[in-house]
Amino acid sequence: GAVVSQHPSRVICKSGTSVKIECRSLDFQATTMFWYRQFPKQSLMLMATSNEGSKATYEQGVEKDKFLINHASLTLSTLTVTSAHPEDSSFYICSARGFGGVGFGTQYFGPGTRLTVL
Amino acid sequence: AQSVTQLDSHVSVSEGTPVLLRCNYSSSYSPSLFWYVQHPNKGLQLLLKYTSAATLVKGINGFEAEFKKSETSFHLTKPSAHMSDAAEYFCVVSPPGGGADGLTFGKGTHLIIQP
């Protein structure tokens, strides 16, 4: 139980384009999803927290207009990197937390998405 | 406020020998504590968690951790290392209550297994 998927696993795009990353909880309903960024050989940095049906809460220093987060259902959250630039290249990881049963009280992480902006 | 310190950035052990990854935390309340493992270019997998029940927590793949309030520690151990254990390990703290919001990550410990 408590499986989280991400799609795509790897994406390469040109500078100035937008990229959408999907995060899905496969066997539980995730009232809250989290988006993290991880630079090489570093720990995870929380970017934003999203609750189903409401606006995401962004951490200090994270541009909400650049990193658009949508959490339209209890099993899906999306992160769109708008007008991507090379400095946005990173490993993006989502996690999901349920409200009962499987997934409650713990963040379960997706496998990550490697974004490379040329 | 809460913080977590992983005392070793790298740990190297021989296959078949015990593993000890050290973690100390700081918290103004009784926190929830987690250990996650990350293999190269993969997401994080939960090894085990402590949420104020038994202080000795058993996790997957033979790992366990002991919560010691007096020492503010939550060290991860395994009796016998396997080559597949080579990965990055993160100690994580969150506020109590089981909500798992506001996770604070340690900087990670890279575990190397020598054949």
Coordinates of N, CA, C and O in Angstrom, one line a residue, chain A residues 16-65:
Chain A
G16 N 12.7 28.3 -21.8 CA 11.6 29.1 -22.2 C 10.3 28.3 -22.3 O 9.2 28.9 -22.4
T17 N 10.4 27.0 -22.4 CA 9.2 26.2 -22.5 C 8.7 25.8 -21.1 O 9.4 26.0 -20.1
S18 N 7.5 25.3 -21.0 CA 6.9 24.9 -19.7 C 6.8 23.4 -19.7 O 6.6 22.7 -20.7
V19 N 6.9 22.9 -18.5 CA 7.0 21.4 -18.2 C 6.0 21.1 -17.1 O 6.0 21.7 -16.1
K20 N 5.2 20.1 -17.3 CA 4.2 19.6 -16.3 C 4.6 18.3 -15.8 O 4.9 17.3 -16.5
I21 N 4.6 18.2 -14.5 CA 5.0 16.9 -13.8 C 3.7 16.5 -13.0 O 3.2 17.3 -12.2
E22 N 3.4 15.2 -13.1 CA 2.2 14.7 -12.4 C 2.6 13.8 -11.2 O 3.6 13.1 -11.3
C23 N 1.9 13.9 -10.2 CA 2.1 13.1 -9.0 C 0.8 12.4 -8.6 O -0.2 13.1 -8.4
R24 N 0.8 11.1 -8.5 CA -0.5 10.4 -8.2 C -0.3 9.5 -7.0 O 0.7 8.8 -6.9
S25 N -1.3 9.4 -6.2 CA -1.3 8.4 -5.1 C -2.2 7.3 -5.7 O -3.3 7.5 -6.1
L26 N -1.6 6.1 -5.8 CA -2.2 5.0 -6.5 C -3.2 4.2 -5.7 O -4.2 3.7 -6.3
D27 N -3.0 4.1 -4.4 CA -3.9 3.2 -3.6 C -4.4 3.8 -2.4 O -4.8 3.2 -1.4
F28 N -4.3 5.2 -2.3 CA -4.9 5.9 -1.2 C -5.3 7.3 -1.6 O -4.8 7.8 -2.6
Q29 N -6.1 7.9 -0.9 CA -6.5 9.3 -1.2 C -5.6 10.3 -0.4 O -5.5 10.2 0.8
A30 N -5.0 11.1 -1.1 CA -4.1 12.1 -0.6 C -4.7 13.4 -0.4 O -4.8 14.2 -1.4
T31 N -5.0 13.8 0.8 CA -5.6 15.1 1.0 C -4.5 16.2 0.9 O -4.8 17.3 0.6
T32 N -3.3 15.8 1.2 CA -2.2 16.8 1.1 C -1.0 16.2 0.3 O -0.7 15.0 0.5
M33 N -0.5 17.0 -0.6 CA 0.7 16.5 -1.4 C 1.7 17.6 -1.2 O 1.4 18.8 -1.0
F34 N 3.0 17.2 -1.3 CA 4.1 18.1 -1.1 C 5.0 18.0 -2.3 O 5.2 16.9 -2.9
W35 N 5.6 19.1 -2.6 CA 6.6 19.1 -3.7 C 8.0 19.5 -3.2 O 8.1 20.6 -2.5
Y36 N 9.0 18.7 -3.5 CA 10.3 19.0 -3.1 C 11.3 19.1 -4.3 O 11.0 18.6 -5.4
R37 N 12.4 19.8 -4.0 CA 13.4 19.9 -5.0 C 14.7 19.4 -4.4 O 15.0 19.7 -3.2
Q38 N 15.5 18.7 -5.2 CA 16.7 18.1 -4.6 C 17.8 18.4 -5.6 O 17.8 17.9 -6.8
F39 N 18.8 19.1 -5.2 CA 20.0 19.3 -6.0 C 21.0 18.2 -5.7 O 20.9 17.5 -4.7
P40 N 21.9 18.0 -6.7 CA 22.9 16.8 -6.6 C 23.6 16.8 -5.2 O 24.1 17.8 -4.7
K41 N 23.5 15.6 -4.6 CA 24.2 15.3 -3.4 C 23.7 16.2 -2.2 O 24.5 16.5 -1.3
Q42 N 22.5 16.7 -2.3 CA 22.0 17.5 -1.2 C 20.7 16.9 -0.8 O 20.1 16.0 -1.4
S43 N 20.2 17.4 0.3 CA 18.9 17.0 0.9 C 17.8 17.6 0.2 O 17.9 18.4 -0.8
L44 N 16.6 17.2 0.6 CA 15.4 17.7 -0.1 C 15.0 19.0 0.5 O 15.1 19.3 1.7
M45 N 14.5 19.9 -0.4 CA 14.0 21.2 0.0 C 12.5 21.3 -0.4 O 12.2 21.1 -1.5
L46 N 11.7 21.5 0.7 CA 10.3 21.7 0.4 C 10.0 22.9 -0.4 O 10.4 24.0 0.0
M47 N 9.3 22.8 -1.4 CA 8.9 23.9 -2.3 C 7.5 24.4 -1.9 O 7.3 25.6 -1.7
A48 N 6.6 23.5 -1.8 CA 5.2 23.9 -1.5 C 4.4 22.7 -1.0 O 4.7 21.5 -1.2
T49 N 3.3 23.1 -0.3 CA 2.3 22.1 0.2 C 1.0 22.4 -0.5 O 0.5 23.5 -0.5
S50 N 0.4 21.3 -1.0 CA -0.9 21.6 -1.6 C -2.0 20.7 -1.0 O -1.8 19.5 -0.7
N51 N -3.1 21.3 -0.7 CA -4.3 20.5 -0.2 C -5.3 20.5 -1.2 O -5.6 21.5 -2.0
E52 N -6.0 19.3 -1.4 CA -7.0 19.1 -2.4 C -8.0 20.2 -2.4 O -8.6 20.5 -1.3
G53 N -8.2 20.8 -3.5 CA -9.3 21.8 -3.7 C -8.9 23.2 -3.2 O -9.8 24.1 -3.2
S54 N -7.7 23.4 -2.7 CA -7.4 24.8 -2.3 C -6.0 25.2 -2.9 O -5.3 24.3 -3.5
K55 N -5.6 26.4 -2.7 CA -4.4 26.9 -3.2 C -3.2 26.3 -2.5 O -3.3 26.1 -1.3
A56 N -2.1 26.2 -3.2 CA -0.9 25.7 -2.5 C -0.3 26.7 -1.6 O -0.4 27.9 -1.9
T57 N 0.4 26.2 -0.6 CA 1.2 27.1 0.2 C 2.7 26.9 -0.1 O 3.2 25.8 -0.1
Y58 N 3.3 28.1 -0.5 CA 4.7 28.0 -1.0 C 5.6 28.4 0.1 O 5.4 29.2 1.0
E59 N 6.8 27.7 0.1 CA 7.8 28.1 1.1 C 8.5 29.4 0.6 O 8.4 29.8 -0.5
Q60 N 9.1 30.0 1.6 CA 9.8 31.3 1.3 C 10.8 31.1 0.3 O 11.6 30.2 0.3
G61 N 10.8 32.0 -0.7 CA 11.8 32.0 -1.7 C 11.4 31.2 -3.0 O 12.1 31.3 -4.0
V62 N 10.3 30.6 -2.9 CA 9.8 29.8 -4.1 C 8.8 30.6 -4.8 O 7.8 31.1 -4.2
E63 N 9.0 30.8 -6.1 CA 8.2 31.7 -6.9 C 6.9 31.0 -7.3 O 6.9 30.0 -8.1
K64 N 5.8 31.4 -6.8 CA 4.5 30.7 -7.1 C 4.1 30.9 -8.5 O 3.4 30.0 -9.1
D65 N 4.5 32.0 -9.2 CA 4.1 32.1 -10.6 C 5.0 31.3 -11.5 O 4.6 31.1 -12.7

